[in-house]
């Protein structure tokens, strides 16, 4: 739980390094859902022993996917500008977000038991494919968040987010030495995430 809380807090704190300017309750809430999905994705990239926490990891993955979908549908439902951004000629970062969302859906679908056995006969094959797809989703998410300039507009913020990504995605040598694998229930993720989303929206809209 501690590691999950640190990852969520770090991702959201990074967005405040350039100040507290917001875009209004609707816009800030929709983007807060996206940042929570990103934080959950990065936490999911932290490796853990095969025999431990697998079920929690799977369930949390579904919540991360649900948040990413909610983030997209929130803007599609209430901001006509986003619909224009999904037409041919739209900014690349919008297409990167869509690609990341689709890749995440594939990632979750191919990880389901016992369905994944139809695709991967050996666990080693599944693990490699799952990890590669995970990196692809992280890369697409980064290309969606950073070039847009929303909330993360400075090189300091880019560097801070990059450090978080490196720690979660490339710190396998450290994570595998932990006596207990980094895992958290979906309820804990939603509890910490709900607090982070609430603070994100309130602080950016002058409510303290």
XYZ file of N, CA and C in Angstrom:
624
model
N 0.823 -1.209 0.000
C 0.000 0.000 0.000
C 0.858 1.260 0.000
N 1.966 1.188 0.717
C 2.831 2.362 0.813
C 3.383 2.748 -0.554
N 3.831 1.757 -1.300
C 4.394 2.027 -2.623
C 3.319 2.575 -3.548
N 2.116 2.032 -3.480
C 1.015 2.541 -4.295
C 0.730 3.997 -3.963
N 0.674 4.313 -2.674
C 0.404 5.691 -2.260
C 1.502 6.631 -2.753
N 2.752 6.174 -2.710
C 3.878 7.000 -3.157
C 3.787 7.259 -4.657
N 3.461 6.216 -5.430
C 3.361 6.374 -6.885
C 2.242 7.355 -7.239
N 1.066 7.181 -6.624
C -0.056 8.081 -6.908
C 0.294 9.505 -6.517
N 0.839 9.679 -5.311
C 1.188 11.020 -4.844
C 2.251 11.658 -5.733
N 3.221 10.873 -6.175
C 4.299 11.406 -7.008
C 3.782 11.884 -8.363
N 2.916 11.079 -8.996
C 2.373 11.466 -10.302
C 1.571 12.749 -10.181
N 0.707 12.837 -9.195
C -0.113 14.038 -9.039
C 0.720 15.241 -8.598
N 1.711 15.014 -7.737
C 2.565 16.120 -7.291
C 3.337 16.718 -8.459
N 3.745 15.873 -9.399
C 4.476 16.348 -10.573
C 3.668 17.392 -11.347
N 2.352 17.230 -11.381
C 1.514 18.168 -12.135
C 1.457 19.542 -11.487
N 1.838 19.636 -10.204
C 1.766 20.913 -9.501
C 3.091 21.678 -9.490
N 4.125 21.110 -10.086
C 5.428 21.765 -10.056
C 5.441 23.079 -10.832
N 4.482 23.273 -11.710
C 4.406 24.519 -12.479
C 3.305 25.450 -11.965
N 2.696 25.102 -10.827
C 1.677 25.973 -10.251
C 0.333 25.283 -10.115
N -0.673 26.070 -9.689
C -1.991 25.525 -9.385
C -3.046 25.905 -10.413
N -2.625 26.398 -11.551
C -3.595 26.836 -12.564
C -4.401 25.639 -13.056
N -5.720 25.817 -13.150
C -6.594 24.754 -13.603
C -7.429 25.185 -14.788
N -8.239 24.273 -15.277
C -9.081 24.561 -16.429
C -10.555 24.516 -16.125
N -10.910 24.541 -14.841
C -12.300 24.432 -14.444
C -12.596 23.031 -13.916
N -13.674 22.907 -13.184
C -13.987 21.638 -12.535
C -14.121 20.487 -13.532
N -14.819 20.738 -14.633
C -15.065 19.661 -15.587
C -13.755 19.164 -16.193
N -12.963 20.097 -16.680
C -11.703 19.742 -17.337
C -10.725 19.105 -16.360
N -10.618 19.683 -15.167
C -9.662 19.166 -14.186
C -10.051 17.773 -13.707
N -11.346 17.543 -13.513
C -11.772 16.221 -13.057
C -11.478 15.166 -14.124
N -11.778 15.473 -15.363
C -11.514 14.514 -16.441
C -10.045 14.174 -16.553
N -9.194 15.176 -16.418
C -7.756 14.911 -16.500
C -7.234 14.219 -15.248
N -7.862 14.483 -14.106
C -7.469 13.786 -12.883
C -7.703 12.288 -13.024
N -8.791 11.912 -13.689
C -9.037 10.492 -13.949
C -7.905 9.906 -14.796
N -7.453 10.678 -15.772
C -6.354 10.220 -16.611
C -5.066 10.052 -15.838
N -4.758 11.003 -14.968
C -3.530 10.896 -14.179
C -3.608 9.738 -13.185
N -4.803 9.473 -12.662
C -4.937 8.330 -11.759
C -4.741 7.026 -12.521
N -5.267 6.960 -13.736
C -5.041 5.773 -14.565
C -3.550 5.599 -14.851
N -2.852 6.698 -15.119
C -1.417 6.630 -15.373
C -0.667 6.135 -14.140
N -1.037 6.660 -12.971
C -0.389 6.228 -11.736
C -0.621 4.739 -11.498
N -1.866 4.291 -11.733
C -2.158 2.871 -11.574
C -1.378 2.020 -12.544
N -1.244 2.489 -13.780
C -0.468 1.765 -14.792
C 0.983 1.630 -14.360
N 1.570 2.708 -13.861
C 2.972 2.665 -13.437
C 3.150 1.731 -12.244
N 2.195 1.738 -11.330
C 2.282 0.802 -10.204
C 2.201 -0.635 -10.703
N 1.373 -0.874 -11.712
C 1.250 -2.216 -12.276
C 2.536 -2.692 -12.948
N 3.389 -1.756 -13.350
C 4.649 -2.121 -13.999
C 5.701 -2.609 -13.006
N 5.460 -2.402 -11.712
C 6.398 -2.885 -10.701
C 6.300 -4.410 -10.646
N 7.397 -5.132 -10.873
C 7.338 -6.602 -10.906
C 7.099 -7.196 -9.523
N 6.539 -8.389 -9.510
C 6.299 -9.108 -8.273
C 6.436 -10.604 -8.554
N 6.710 -11.429 -7.520
C 6.858 -12.870 -7.737
C 5.595 -13.466 -8.337
N 5.781 -14.445 -9.216
C 4.657 -15.043 -9.943
C 3.587 -15.575 -9.001
N 3.977 -16.185 -7.909
C 3.030 -16.883 -7.044
C 2.304 -15.960 -6.064
N 2.677 -14.703 -6.044
C 2.108 -13.799 -5.062
C 1.399 -12.622 -5.734
N 0.268 -12.253 -5.182
C -0.445 -11.040 -5.564
C -0.961 -11.028 -6.992
N -0.991 -12.188 -7.661
C -1.397 -12.213 -9.067
C -2.848 -11.786 -9.248
N -3.723 -12.252 -8.363
C -5.134 -11.914 -8.490
C -5.376 -10.426 -8.263
N -4.682 -9.854 -7.286
C -4.811 -8.418 -7.042
C -4.318 -7.621 -8.248
N -3.219 -8.075 -8.814
C -2.652 -7.408 -9.982
C -3.653 -7.418 -11.143
N -4.304 -8.552 -11.342
C -5.280 -8.666 -12.432
C -6.468 -7.734 -12.198
N -7.031 -7.757 -11.012
C -8.198 -6.923 -10.722
C -7.872 -5.439 -10.806
N -6.701 -5.073 -10.316
C -6.296 -3.672 -10.385
C -6.137 -3.224 -11.834
N -5.681 -4.130 -12.684
C -5.552 -3.814 -14.100
C -6.880 -3.435 -14.725
N -7.945 -4.111 -14.323
C -9.267 -3.783 -14.856
C -9.710 -2.387 -14.418
N -9.386 -2.027 -13.193
C -9.742 -0.687 -12.714
C -8.949 0.398 -13.432
N -7.685 0.118 -13.702
C -6.877 1.083 -14.448
C -7.453 1.276 -15.846
N -7.834 0.191 -16.487
C -8.465 0.272 -17.805
C -9.779 1.033 -17.725
N -10.583 0.760 -16.707
C -11.863 1.454 -16.550
C -11.665 2.955 -16.371
N -10.653 3.344 -15.626
C -10.368 4.770 -15.427
C -9.925 5.428 -16.731
N -9.118 4.721 -17.504
C -8.675 5.268 -18.786
C -9.863 5.458 -19.725
N -10.774 4.495 -19.730
C -11.973 4.618 -20.552
C -12.844 5.764 -20.060
N -12.997 5.875 -18.736
C -13.796 6.964 -18.166
C -13.187 8.319 -18.515
N -11.868 8.404 -18.484
C -11.162 9.640 -18.857
C -11.497 10.039 -20.285
N -11.492 9.069 -21.193
C -11.784 9.362 -22.601
C -13.250 9.723 -22.806
N -14.142 8.929 -22.232
C -15.574 9.163 -22.435
C -16.039 10.451 -21.775
N -15.397 10.825 -20.674
C -15.759 12.061 -19.979
C -15.645 13.255 -20.913
N -14.539 13.330 -21.645
C -14.339 14.465 -22.553
C -15.153 14.323 -23.828
N -15.289 13.108 -24.321
C -16.095 12.901 -25.524
C -17.547 13.301 -25.287
N -18.028 13.077 -24.064
C -19.417 13.379 -23.738
C -19.663 14.866 -23.512
N -18.654 15.564 -22.993
C -18.916 16.944 -22.597
C -18.052 18.015 -23.224
N -17.117 17.649 -24.089
C -16.244 18.644 -24.706
C -16.151 18.359 -26.203
N -16.837 19.178 -26.986
C -16.878 18.960 -28.435
C -15.501 19.085 -29.074
N -14.603 19.815 -28.433
C -13.259 19.978 -28.985
C -12.551 18.639 -29.110
N -12.753 17.770 -28.140
C -12.087 16.471 -28.156
C -12.532 15.655 -29.358
N -13.790 15.774 -29.735
C -14.281 15.035 -30.897
C -13.566 15.497 -32.173
N -13.284 16.787 -32.251
C -12.539 17.316 -33.395
C -11.118 16.765 -33.393
N -10.549 16.609 -32.189
C -9.186 16.118 -32.066
C -9.034 14.664 -32.509
N -10.125 13.952 -32.646
C -10.053 12.557 -33.079
C -10.344 12.392 -34.561
N -10.419 13.475 -35.277
C -10.590 13.421 -36.723
C -9.220 13.373 -37.402
N -9.167 12.991 -38.684
C -7.878 12.991 -39.404
C -7.207 14.365 -39.303
N -5.923 14.350 -39.056
C -5.193 15.601 -38.891
C -5.133 16.080 -37.465
N -5.685 15.298 -36.542
C -5.644 15.672 -35.131
C -4.221 15.589 -34.600
N -3.926 16.285 -33.497
C -2.576 16.217 -32.909
C -2.180 14.775 -32.602
N -0.891 14.489 -32.756
C -0.403 13.124 -32.551
C -0.666 12.642 -31.136
N -0.586 13.539 -30.145
C -0.744 13.081 -28.776
C -2.150 12.553 -28.499
N -3.139 13.029 -29.270
C -4.479 12.488 -29.106
C -4.560 11.056 -29.637
N -3.928 10.822 -30.778
C -3.898 9.473 -31.332
C -3.081 8.550 -30.439
N -2.036 9.094 -29.818
C -1.234 8.286 -28.900
C -2.079 7.822 -27.720
N -2.945 8.701 -27.229
C -3.832 8.324 -26.137
C -4.781 7.215 -26.544
N -5.338 7.313 -27.753
C -6.248 6.284 -28.243
C -5.516 4.959 -28.432
N -4.301 5.024 -28.981
C -3.506 3.814 -29.170
C -3.183 3.172 -27.819
N -2.834 4.005 -26.846
C -2.539 3.490 -25.515
C -3.744 2.819 -24.880
N -4.925 3.413 -25.070
C -6.147 2.840 -24.519
C -6.452 1.477 -25.149
N -6.324 1.389 -26.461
C -6.573 0.123 -27.146
C -5.550 -0.935 -26.742
N -4.299 -0.518 -26.621
C -3.249 -1.463 -26.209
C -3.490 -1.957 -24.786
N -3.993 -1.075 -23.938
C -4.295 -1.478 -22.564
C -5.439 -2.492 -22.530
N -6.432 -2.286 -23.392
C -7.538 -3.232 -23.473
C -7.049 -4.604 -23.921
N -6.145 -4.617 -24.902
C -5.555 -5.876 -25.359
C -4.737 -6.507 -24.242
N -3.983 -5.696 -23.535
C -3.148 -6.167 -22.430
C -3.988 -6.892 -21.382
N -5.096 -6.285 -20.999
C -5.969 -6.896 -19.982
C -6.654 -8.147 -20.521
N -7.076 -8.094 -21.771
C -7.788 -9.230 -22.361
C -6.895 -10.465 -22.468
N -5.648 -10.263 -22.872
C -4.733 -11.387 -23.058
C -4.184 -11.932 -21.744
N -4.473 -11.224 -20.634
C -3.959 -11.671 -19.338
C -4.980 -12.475 -18.545
N -6.191 -12.559 -19.029
C -7.243 -13.257 -18.302
C -6.982 -14.761 -18.258
N -7.215 -15.325 -17.080
C -7.144 -16.773 -16.925
C -8.561 -17.340 -16.923
N -8.793 -18.489 -17.572
C -7.822 -19.329 -18.292
C -7.669 -18.953 -19.765
N -8.278 -17.826 -20.178
C -8.290 -17.472 -21.601
C -6.882 -17.311 -22.181
N -5.956 -16.817 -21.365
C -4.622 -16.552 -21.905
C -3.912 -17.837 -22.330
N -4.347 -18.988 -21.777
C -3.716 -20.253 -22.138
C -3.969 -20.623 -23.593
N -4.984 -20.041 -24.187
C -5.255 -20.304 -25.597
C -4.231 -19.609 -26.497
N -3.637 -18.550 -25.965
C -2.645 -17.793 -26.731
C -1.234 -18.179 -26.324
N -1.016 -18.340 -25.019
C 0.328 -18.632 -24.506
C 0.319 -19.987 -23.800
N 1.005 -20.929 -24.367
C 1.102 -22.250 -23.760
C 2.079 -22.255 -22.591
N 3.063 -21.385 -22.654
C 4.067 -21.335 -21.601
C 3.982 -19.998 -20.876
N 4.205 -20.033 -19.570
C 4.140 -18.811 -18.775
C 5.218 -17.824 -19.188
N 6.405 -18.327 -19.541
C 7.499 -17.436 -19.933
C 7.115 -16.621 -21.168
N 6.396 -17.230 -22.092
C 5.942 -16.528 -23.293
C 4.939 -15.451 -22.930
N 4.005 -15.792 -22.053
C 3.021 -14.802 -21.601
C 3.698 -13.643 -20.890
N 4.614 -13.943 -19.997
C 5.275 -12.903 -19.218
C 6.003 -11.911 -20.116
N 6.718 -12.431 -21.116
C 7.441 -11.552 -22.030
C 6.483 -10.664 -22.828
N 5.433 -11.278 -23.379
C 4.457 -10.512 -24.160
C 3.756 -9.486 -23.294
N 3.382 -9.879 -22.091
C 2.675 -8.987 -21.169
C 3.554 -7.784 -20.809
N 4.811 -8.056 -20.583
C 5.745 -6.984 -20.208
C 5.957 -6.019 -21.379
N 6.148 -6.551 -22.569
C 6.356 -5.713 -23.755
C 5.127 -4.842 -24.016
N 3.942 -5.440 -23.914
C 2.719 -4.662 -24.096
C 2.588 -3.580 -23.027
N 3.011 -3.910 -21.814
C 2.983 -2.921 -20.740
C 3.859 -1.721 -21.047
N 5.065 -1.989 -21.538
C 5.956 -0.892 -21.929
C 5.348 -0.073 -23.058
N 4.673 -0.737 -23.984
C 4.042 -0.031 -25.099
C 2.940 0.897 -24.600
N 2.165 0.437 -23.627
C 1.095 1.270 -23.067
C 1.684 2.469 -22.326
N 2.744 2.240 -21.567
C 3.403 3.350 -20.857
C 3.934 4.378 -21.851
N 4.580 3.903 -22.924
C 5.129 4.818 -23.931
C 4.025 5.629 -24.594
N 2.929 4.961 -24.976
C 1.819 5.671 -25.610
C 1.196 6.671 -24.649
N 1.096 6.299 -23.386
C 0.527 7.206 -22.384
C 1.402 8.439 -22.203
N 2.721 8.227 -22.177
C 3.642 9.358 -22.044
C 3.541 10.288 -23.246
N 3.410 9.711 -24.439
C 3.280 10.519 -25.656
C 1.929 11.232 -25.717
N 0.986 10.749 -24.951
C -0.314 11.419 -24.860
C -0.271 12.569 -23.863
N 0.406 12.365 -22.754
C 0.397 13.348 -21.662
C 1.378 14.492 -21.891
N 2.614 14.160 -22.253
C 3.662 15.184 -22.283
C 3.544 16.190 -23.433
N 3.400 15.779 -24.688
C 3.354 16.765 -25.775
C 2.143 17.694 -25.726
N 1.093 17.282 -25.028
C -0.104 18.124 -24.970
C 0.161 19.425 -24.227
N 1.077 19.395 -23.264
C 1.378 20.598 -22.496
C 0.387 20.899 -21.403
N -0.613 20.047 -21.206
C -1.591 20.267 -20.153
C -1.031 19.784 -18.819
N -0.851 20.694 -17.870
C -0.385 20.395 -16.520
C 1.101 20.024 -16.451
N 1.638 19.383 -17.468
C 3.058 19.009 -17.494
C 3.725 19.742 -18.647
N 4.065 20.996 -18.413
C 4.524 21.848 -19.508
C 5.993 22.228 -19.421
N 6.681 21.869 -18.344
C 8.073 22.286 -18.173
C 8.998 21.075 -18.205
N 10.279 21.360 -18.479
C 11.262 20.281 -18.517
C 11.445 19.653 -17.141
N 11.277 20.436 -16.092
C 11.374 19.886 -14.733
C 10.296 18.833 -14.513
N 9.086 19.121 -14.963
C 7.989 18.164 -14.820
C 8.212 16.932 -15.681
N 8.704 17.153 -16.884
C 9.007 16.011 -17.758
C 10.052 15.106 -17.103
N 11.072 15.734 -16.528
C 12.117 14.958 -15.866
C 11.599 14.216 -14.647
N 10.719 14.874 -13.879
C 10.155 14.238 -12.688
C 9.312 13.038 -13.064
N 8.469 13.193 -14.080
C 7.657 12.064 -14.521
C 8.538 10.959 -15.093
N 9.583 11.346 -15.827
C 10.513 10.357 -16.361
C 11.177 9.555 -15.258
N 11.504 10.225 -14.144
C 12.129 9.528 -13.020
C 11.160 8.514 -12.406
N 9.889 8.899 -12.315
C 8.880 7.978 -11.776
C 8.737 6.762 -12.687
N 8.712 7.017 -13.989
C 8.599 5.924 -14.957
C 9.796 4.980 -14.842
N 10.991 5.528 -14.733
C 12.196 4.696 -14.633
C 12.184 3.864 -13.357
N 11.767 4.462 -12.254
C 11.756 3.734 -10.981
C 10.770 2.572 -11.019
N 9.604 2.800 -11.598
C 8.585 1.753 -11.604
C 8.824 0.707 -12.693
N 9.274 1.157 -13.852
C 9.396 0.244 -15.003
C 10.751 -0.417 -15.122
N 11.795 0.248 -14.627
C 13.151 -0.266 -14.844
C 13.881 -0.627 -13.558
N 13.174 -0.612 -12.437
C 13.825 -0.896 -11.156
C 13.676 -2.333 -10.706
N 13.662 -3.262 -11.659
C 13.417 -4.663 -11.327
C 14.434 -5.212 -10.318
N 15.690 -4.806 -10.459
C 16.718 -5.311 -9.555
C 16.425 -4.982 -8.106
N 15.770 -3.854 -7.866
C 15.399 -3.481 -6.494
C 14.111 -4.169 -6.060
N 13.093 -4.127 -6.923
C 11.772 -4.635 -6.537
C 11.788 -6.120 -6.208
N 12.563 -6.919 -6.948
C 12.545 -8.363 -6.725
C 13.233 -8.749 -5.420
N 13.964 -7.831 -4.822
C 14.634 -8.135 -3.558
C 13.764 -7.845 -2.339
N 12.612 -7.227 -2.550
C 11.736 -6.920 -1.427
C 11.169 -8.201 -0.831
N 11.061 -8.228 0.497
C 10.538 -9.423 1.162
C 9.060 -9.630 0.865
N 8.349 -8.531 0.635
C 6.938 -8.617 0.281
C 6.723 -7.919 -1.055
N 6.015 -8.532 -1.974
C 5.817 -7.912 -3.294
C 4.940 -6.681 -3.195
N 5.214 -5.654 -3.997
C 4.367 -4.455 -4.002
C 2.991 -4.813 -4.569
N 1.986 -4.854 -3.733
C 0.642 -5.166 -4.196
C -0.358 -4.363 -3.382
N -1.518 -4.178 -3.953
C -2.565 -3.431 -3.256
C -3.905 -3.852 -3.821
N -4.912 -3.836 -2.991
C -6.247 -4.195 -3.441
C -6.847 -3.056 -4.255
N -7.855 -3.382 -5.025
C -8.540 -2.371 -5.823
C -9.182 -1.320 -4.926
N -9.698 -1.753 -3.766
C -10.339 -0.819 -2.838
C -9.342 0.233 -2.342
N -8.131 -0.213 -2.035
C -7.104 0.726 -1.566
C -6.715 1.684 -2.689
N -6.588 1.159 -3.897
C -6.263 2.009 -5.041
C -7.326 3.080 -5.243
N -8.576 2.699 -5.172
C -9.659 3.659 -5.367
C -9.733 4.658 -4.219
N -9.411 4.216 -3.013
C -9.428 5.125 -1.867
C -8.334 6.186 -2.003
N -7.093 5.749 -2.213
C -5.990 6.699 -2.393
C -6.222 7.568 -3.626
N -6.681 6.921 -4.703
C -6.921 7.655 -5.936
C -8.019 8.678 -5.798
N -9.075 8.336 -5.072
C -10.167 9.279 -4.864
C -9.705 10.530 -4.130
N -8.853 10.339 -3.127
C -8.306 11.486 -2.391
C -7.448 12.346 -3.310
N -6.615 11.707 -4.128
C -5.741 12.440 -5.046
C -6.549 13.234 -6.066
N -7.587 12.618 -6.623
C -8.438 13.306 -7.607
C -9.134 14.490 -6.965
N -9.667 14.295 -5.763
C -10.367 15.375 -5.069
C -9.444 16.558 -4.797
N -8.247 16.281 -4.289
C -7.298 17.359 -4.012
C -6.863 18.051 -5.298
N -6.643 17.285 -6.346
C -6.241 17.846 -7.631
C -7.272 18.865 -8.116
N -8.534 18.503 -8.064
C -9.597 19.372 -8.558
C -9.787 20.576 -7.647
N -9.820 20.363 -6.349
C -10.087 21.452 -5.417
C -8.948 22.481 -5.404
N -7.711 22.004 -5.362
C -6.573 22.921 -5.325
C -6.486 23.765 -6.578
N -6.800 23.170 -7.717
C -6.697 23.910 -8.984
C -7.868 24.875 -9.188
N -8.883 24.721 -8.396
C -10.021 25.625 -8.516
C -10.192 26.524 -7.300
N -9.108 26.689 -6.565
C -9.090 27.668 -5.478
C -9.852 27.285 -4.254
N -10.178 26.002 -4.068
C -10.898 25.566 -2.884
C -9.891 24.922 -1.945
N -9.715 25.487 -0.782
C -8.742 24.957 0.189
C -9.410 24.723 1.529
